[in-house]
Amino acid sequence: MLRQRVITAVLLAAGLVAGVLWLPGVAFAAAMLGVILLGAWEWGRLCGLQGRARRGLYVTALGAVALGCAQSVFVQGLIWPVALAVLWWPLVVAGLTVYHPGHPLLQGPRRPLLFALAGGLTLIPAWLALVWLHQVQPLLVLYLILLTAGADTAAYFTGRRFGRTRLAPEISPGKTREGLLGAVLGTLPLALLGMWALGVTPRLGVYFVLLCLVTVLVSVAGDLFESVLKREAGAKDSGTLLPGHGGVLDRIDSLTAAAPIFLAGLIWGGFVAR
């Protein structure tokens, strides 16, 4: 299993770096849309859309909405499809604090509809943000991935060594508050690395470090939210597409939350033009 995980991880990393650095803008957007739609297929199964026809319809509808939002963002210059995520993720965080298995809001026939809508609010802004960041500078995409992956790794090892207090026992019993602290501390050197690599001036340094911290914290919420989806579906992984790693959603759950927040912070701070 470990060998399989390592081989899959190396292949994914190599393909990701090559795609980000060498694909032109339109090709990168198309490739990322393909990843998002694979995630949407898994999301449809987890939220209770039974049968290939229903899930196919969901993926098609989500793809059509994504392309319509792209038209609004990249042709008409509107920002609201990405800005929705700035409202959406605080709502998710608030929901995570009160969630418990069997919550009345998530029972009955409304559950598939609510989770299907949540899929659109999660996946579409993430795709738009990644495409936007790539258009500005491909290095921003790689840095964001490094930031979320580095924080996740720091949280894992810190939690294994020092973890005592569970962060969200009703959602993901393996995550601890000590691990979260490790993620925050691990973000600091990555933020300093980002300042140097991206040419952030000292005057904006504190803002950039805080943005990185907020991005990492929101990425944890993305991970926990997918855990809620899997728990409600009674599934261990979102899929089986990636040997040793589960499904596509299992690999991009943190990134889907982090990307639009990171982009919004860059726009707000004046690093990226609207």
Tab-separated table of C-alpha atoms in Angstrom:
chain	number	residue	atom	x	y	z
A	1	MET	CA	0.000	0.000	0.000
A	2	LEU	CA	2.790	2.436	0.903
A	3	ARG	CA	4.634	1.735	-2.351
A	4	GLN	CA	1.421	2.305	-4.294
A	5	ARG	CA	0.794	5.579	-2.484
A	6	VAL	CA	4.328	6.792	-3.186
A	7	ILE	CA	4.175	5.897	-6.899
A	8	THR	CA	0.804	7.604	-7.305
A	9	ALA	CA	1.996	10.669	-5.395
A	10	VAL	CA	5.142	11.017	-7.535
A	11	LEU	CA	3.184	10.689	-10.775
A	12	LEU	CA	0.585	13.194	-9.609
A	13	ALA	CA	3.236	15.693	-8.523
A	14	ALA	CA	5.159	15.394	-11.784
A	15	GLY	CA	2.021	15.778	-13.884
A	16	LEU	CA	0.844	18.708	-11.796
A	17	VAL	CA	4.093	20.653	-12.026
A	18	ALA	CA	4.376	20.001	-15.758
A	19	GLY	CA	0.772	21.055	-16.353
A	20	VAL	CA	0.995	24.242	-14.319
A	21	LEU	CA	4.291	25.384	-15.831
A	22	TRP	CA	3.942	24.311	-19.448
A	23	LEU	CA	0.271	24.270	-20.376
A	24	PRO	CA	-1.011	27.480	-21.970
A	25	GLY	CA	-3.898	29.240	-20.260
A	26	VAL	CA	-6.790	27.658	-22.170
A	27	ALA	CA	-5.315	24.157	-21.941
A	28	PHE	CA	-4.694	24.566	-18.207
A	29	ALA	CA	-8.283	25.767	-17.697
A	30	ALA	CA	-9.594	22.766	-19.637
A	31	ALA	CA	-7.421	20.334	-17.685
A	32	MET	CA	-8.501	21.813	-14.353
A	33	LEU	CA	-12.139	21.723	-15.438
A	34	GLY	CA	-11.697	18.022	-16.159
A	35	VAL	CA	-10.343	17.493	-12.635
A	36	ILE	CA	-13.207	19.478	-11.133
A	37	LEU	CA	-15.790	17.489	-13.101
A	38	LEU	CA	-14.238	14.216	-11.943
A	39	GLY	CA	-14.604	15.582	-8.440
A	40	ALA	CA	-18.205	16.494	-9.220
A	41	TRP	CA	-18.898	12.902	-10.293
A	42	GLU	CA	-17.619	11.671	-6.928
A	43	TRP	CA	-19.503	14.440	-5.139
A	44	GLY	CA	-22.727	13.358	-6.824
A	45	ARG	CA	-22.301	9.809	-5.585
A	46	LEU	CA	-21.519	10.933	-2.048
A	47	CYS	CA	-24.475	13.286	-1.840
A	48	GLY	CA	-26.878	10.501	-2.805
A	49	LEU	CA	-27.495	10.902	-6.532
A	50	GLN	CA	-28.174	7.290	-7.416
A	51	GLY	CA	-27.390	5.986	-10.862
A	52	ARG	CA	-25.020	7.102	-13.602
A	53	ALA	CA	-27.704	9.086	-15.395
A	54	ARG	CA	-28.398	11.352	-12.423
A	55	ARG	CA	-24.740	11.838	-11.660
A	56	GLY	CA	-24.027	12.507	-15.318
A	57	LEU	CA	-26.752	15.138	-15.371
A	58	TYR	CA	-25.284	16.726	-12.240
A	59	VAL	CA	-21.791	16.836	-13.728
A	60	THR	CA	-23.133	18.285	-16.971
A	61	ALA	CA	-25.115	20.963	-15.149
A	62	LEU	CA	-22.168	21.878	-12.934
A	63	GLY	CA	-19.885	22.090	-15.972
A	64	ALA	CA	-22.347	24.333	-17.802
A	65	VAL	CA	-22.652	26.654	-14.801
A	66	ALA	CA	-18.846	26.708	-14.465
A	67	LEU	CA	-18.445	27.776	-18.105
A	68	GLY	CA	-21.111	30.445	-17.671
A	69	CYS	CA	-19.317	31.773	-14.602
A	70	ALA	CA	-16.037	31.764	-16.530
A	71	GLN	CA	-17.688	33.933	-19.163
A	72	SER	CA	-18.737	36.374	-16.451
A	73	VAL	CA	-15.289	36.465	-14.827
A	74	PHE	CA	-12.856	36.363	-17.731
A	75	VAL	CA	-14.863	38.086	-20.460
A	76	GLN	CA	-17.178	40.483	-18.638
A	77	GLY	CA	-14.751	41.202	-15.799
A	78	LEU	CA	-17.177	40.368	-12.996
A	79	ILE	CA	-15.833	39.045	-9.709
A	80	TRP	CA	-18.940	37.749	-7.960
A	81	PRO	CA	-18.588	34.045	-8.968
A	82	VAL	CA	-15.297	33.919	-7.058
A	83	ALA	CA	-16.429	36.282	-4.301
A	84	LEU	CA	-19.255	33.855	-3.477
A	85	ALA	CA	-16.645	31.633	-1.875
A	86	VAL	CA	-15.734	34.396	0.585
A	87	LEU	CA	-19.299	34.135	1.880
A	88	TRP	CA	-19.619	30.377	1.448
A	89	TRP	CA	-16.634	29.176	3.469
A	90	PRO	CA	-17.409	31.138	6.649
A	91	LEU	CA	-20.871	29.533	6.485
A	92	VAL	CA	-19.246	26.121	6.144
A	93	VAL	CA	-16.990	26.793	9.138
A	94	ALA	CA	-20.022	27.828	11.190
A	95	GLY	CA	-21.830	24.672	10.110
A	96	LEU	CA	-18.878	22.473	11.043
A	97	THR	CA	-18.945	23.798	14.605
A	98	VAL	CA	-22.514	22.552	15.144
A	99	TYR	CA	-22.475	19.437	12.968
A	100	HIS	CA	-23.191	16.009	14.378
A	101	PRO	CA	-24.142	12.783	12.603
A	102	GLY	CA	-27.871	12.650	12.058
A	103	HIS	CA	-28.294	16.430	12.124
A	104	PRO	CA	-31.960	17.155	11.231
A	105	LEU	CA	-31.017	19.566	8.436
A	106	LEU	CA	-29.233	16.763	6.603
A	107	GLN	CA	-31.967	14.176	6.817
A	108	GLY	CA	-34.735	13.315	4.412
A	109	PRO	CA	-35.183	14.111	0.710
A	110	ARG	CA	-33.603	17.559	0.977
A	111	ARG	CA	-30.130	16.164	1.756
A	112	PRO	CA	-29.110	15.323	-1.851
A	113	LEU	CA	-30.268	18.737	-3.023
A	114	LEU	CA	-28.403	20.595	-0.282
A	115	PHE	CA	-25.188	18.672	-0.851
A	116	ALA	CA	-25.488	19.002	-4.637
A	117	LEU	CA	-25.795	22.782	-4.262
A	118	ALA	CA	-22.838	22.756	-1.868
A	119	GLY	CA	-20.832	20.961	-4.549
A	120	GLY	CA	-21.348	23.818	-6.966
A	121	LEU	CA	-20.435	26.417	-4.357
A	122	THR	CA	-17.294	24.456	-3.520
A	123	LEU	CA	-15.982	23.307	-6.896
A	124	ILE	CA	-16.815	26.138	-9.297
A	125	PRO	CA	-15.160	29.049	-7.421
A	126	ALA	CA	-12.117	26.832	-6.838
A	127	TRP	CA	-11.763	26.198	-10.581
A	128	LEU	CA	-12.204	29.872	-11.427
A	129	ALA	CA	-9.637	30.874	-8.801
A	130	LEU	CA	-7.028	28.399	-10.038
A	131	VAL	CA	-7.467	29.549	-13.638
A	132	TRP	CA	-7.242	33.199	-12.548
A	133	LEU	CA	-4.084	32.567	-10.524
A	134	HIS	CA	-2.536	30.710	-13.453
A	135	GLN	CA	-3.281	33.617	-15.770
A	136	VAL	CA	-1.567	36.018	-13.380
A	137	GLN	CA	1.464	33.795	-12.732
A	138	PRO	CA	1.674	29.971	-12.832
A	139	LEU	CA	4.025	30.099	-9.864
A	140	LEU	CA	1.084	31.268	-7.738
A	141	VAL	CA	-0.712	27.977	-8.370
A	142	LEU	CA	2.320	25.934	-7.412
A	143	TYR	CA	2.857	28.044	-4.326
A	144	LEU	CA	-0.751	27.613	-3.211
A	145	ILE	CA	-0.448	23.842	-3.615
A	146	LEU	CA	2.825	23.858	-1.666
A	147	LEU	CA	1.205	25.965	1.051
A	148	THR	CA	-1.778	23.657	1.566
A	149	ALA	CA	0.219	20.442	1.195
A	150	GLY	CA	2.961	21.694	3.509
A	151	ALA	CA	0.474	22.696	6.182
A	152	ASP	CA	-1.308	19.345	5.871
A	153	THR	CA	1.978	17.487	6.253
A	154	ALA	CA	2.969	19.566	9.276
A	155	ALA	CA	-0.436	18.910	10.845
A	156	TYR	CA	-0.120	15.166	10.261
A	157	PHE	CA	3.299	14.734	11.837
A	158	THR	CA	2.631	17.162	14.678
A	159	GLY	CA	-0.638	15.427	15.420
A	160	ARG	CA	1.011	12.003	15.443
A	161	ARG	CA	3.742	13.154	17.821
A	162	PHE	CA	1.911	15.533	20.126
A	163	GLY	CA	-1.801	15.081	19.376
A	164	ARG	CA	-3.962	14.769	22.480
A	165	THR	CA	-7.086	16.875	21.973
A	166	ARG	CA	-9.383	16.048	19.073
A	167	LEU	CA	-10.221	18.942	16.790
A	168	ALA	CA	-13.568	17.684	15.448
A	169	PRO	CA	-14.332	14.247	16.919
A	170	GLU	CA	-17.773	14.064	15.289
A	171	ILE	CA	-16.264	14.630	11.849
A	172	SER	CA	-12.669	13.397	11.695
A	173	PRO	CA	-11.433	11.757	14.913
A	174	GLY	CA	-7.837	11.654	13.662
A	175	LYS	CA	-7.423	15.412	13.544
A	176	THR	CA	-6.199	17.179	16.672
A	177	ARG	CA	-5.834	20.732	17.884
A	178	GLU	CA	-2.116	20.145	18.275
A	179	GLY	CA	-2.001	19.132	14.627
A	180	LEU	CA	-3.794	22.328	13.670
A	181	LEU	CA	-1.230	24.312	15.633
A	182	GLY	CA	1.481	22.435	13.764
A	183	ALA	CA	-0.130	23.454	10.474
A	184	VAL	CA	-0.155	27.098	11.546
A	185	LEU	CA	3.478	26.992	12.664
A	186	GLY	CA	4.457	25.154	9.497
A	187	THR	CA	2.815	27.877	7.447
A	188	LEU	CA	5.138	30.592	8.737
A	189	PRO	CA	8.324	29.458	6.960
A	190	LEU	CA	6.287	28.731	3.828
A	191	ALA	CA	4.869	32.253	3.982
A	192	LEU	CA	8.374	33.690	4.252
A	193	LEU	CA	9.446	31.519	1.329
A	194	GLY	CA	6.481	32.850	-0.641
A	195	MET	CA	7.423	36.437	0.133
A	196	TRP	CA	10.865	35.829	-1.316
A	197	ALA	CA	9.768	33.781	-4.341
A	198	LEU	CA	6.887	36.069	-5.291
A	199	GLY	CA	8.743	39.307	-4.607
A	200	VAL	CA	6.444	40.558	-1.842
A	201	THR	CA	7.713	43.840	-0.442
A	202	PRO	CA	8.423	44.107	3.316
A	203	ARG	CA	5.652	46.713	3.590
A	204	LEU	CA	3.093	44.075	2.599
A	205	GLY	CA	4.860	41.219	4.352
A	206	VAL	CA	2.647	41.048	7.433
A	207	TYR	CA	-0.487	41.074	5.282
A	208	PHE	CA	0.871	38.264	3.101
A	209	VAL	CA	1.774	36.108	6.107
A	210	LEU	CA	-1.708	36.605	7.583
A	211	LEU	CA	-3.268	35.743	4.228
A	212	CYS	CA	-1.286	32.502	4.135
A	213	LEU	CA	-2.446	31.631	7.657
A	214	VAL	CA	-6.090	32.314	6.828
A	215	THR	CA	-5.761	30.290	3.614
A	216	VAL	CA	-4.391	27.309	5.521
A	217	LEU	CA	-7.114	27.500	8.169
A	218	VAL	CA	-9.797	27.568	5.486
A	219	SER	CA	-8.105	24.637	3.740
A	220	VAL	CA	-8.615	22.631	6.943
A	221	ALA	CA	-12.309	23.493	6.734
A	222	GLY	CA	-12.346	22.156	3.170
A	223	ASP	CA	-10.875	18.875	4.368
A	224	LEU	CA	-13.389	18.621	7.220
A	225	PHE	CA	-16.311	19.463	4.953
A	226	GLU	CA	-15.455	16.606	2.619
A	227	SER	CA	-15.182	14.378	5.689
A	228	VAL	CA	-18.755	15.341	6.588
A	229	LEU	CA	-19.865	14.416	3.078
A	230	LYS	CA	-18.165	11.025	3.319
A	231	ARG	CA	-19.461	10.400	6.835
A	232	GLU	CA	-23.028	11.133	5.760
A	233	ALA	CA	-22.580	8.786	2.793
A	234	GLY	CA	-20.949	6.069	4.898
A	235	ALA	CA	-17.849	6.116	2.665
A	236	LYS	CA	-14.170	5.924	3.600
A	237	ASP	CA	-12.920	7.580	0.401
A	238	SER	CA	-14.576	9.707	-2.252
A	239	GLY	CA	-13.593	7.218	-4.962
A	240	THR	CA	-10.998	4.733	-6.185
A	241	LEU	CA	-9.496	6.551	-9.158
A	242	LEU	CA	-6.118	7.210	-7.493
A	243	PRO	CA	-4.516	3.975	-6.192
A	244	GLY	CA	-3.577	4.325	-2.547
A	245	HIS	CA	-5.068	7.821	-2.322
A	246	GLY	CA	-8.799	7.301	-2.827
A	247	GLY	CA	-10.620	9.623	-5.177
A	248	VAL	CA	-10.070	13.013	-6.751
A	249	LEU	CA	-11.932	14.829	-3.983
A	250	ASP	CA	-9.655	13.251	-1.416
A	251	ARG	CA	-6.719	15.008	-3.088
A	252	ILE	CA	-8.290	18.406	-3.791
A	253	ASP	CA	-10.571	18.957	-0.785
A	254	SER	CA	-8.187	21.400	0.922
A	255	LEU	CA	-7.366	23.154	-2.348
A	256	THR	CA	-11.002	23.765	-3.253
A	257	ALA	CA	-11.424	25.844	-0.098
A	258	ALA	CA	-8.008	27.505	-0.186
A	259	ALA	CA	-7.894	28.676	-3.822
A	260	PRO	CA	-10.719	31.255	-3.860
A	261	ILE	CA	-9.779	32.602	-0.426
A	262	PHE	CA	-6.134	32.984	-1.438
A	263	LEU	CA	-7.118	34.737	-4.669
A	264	ALA	CA	-9.565	37.048	-2.878
A	265	GLY	CA	-6.857	37.983	-0.391
A	266	LEU	CA	-4.387	38.722	-3.179
A	267	ILE	CA	-6.951	40.940	-4.894
A	268	TRP	CA	-7.840	42.705	-1.645
A	269	GLY	CA	-4.171	43.325	-0.883
A	270	GLY	CA	-3.477	44.706	-4.336
A	271	PHE	CA	-1.181	41.862	-5.410
A	272	VAL	CA	-3.568	40.924	-8.236
A	273	ALA	CA	-5.682	43.325	-10.286
A	274	ARG	CA	-9.414	42.772	-10.511
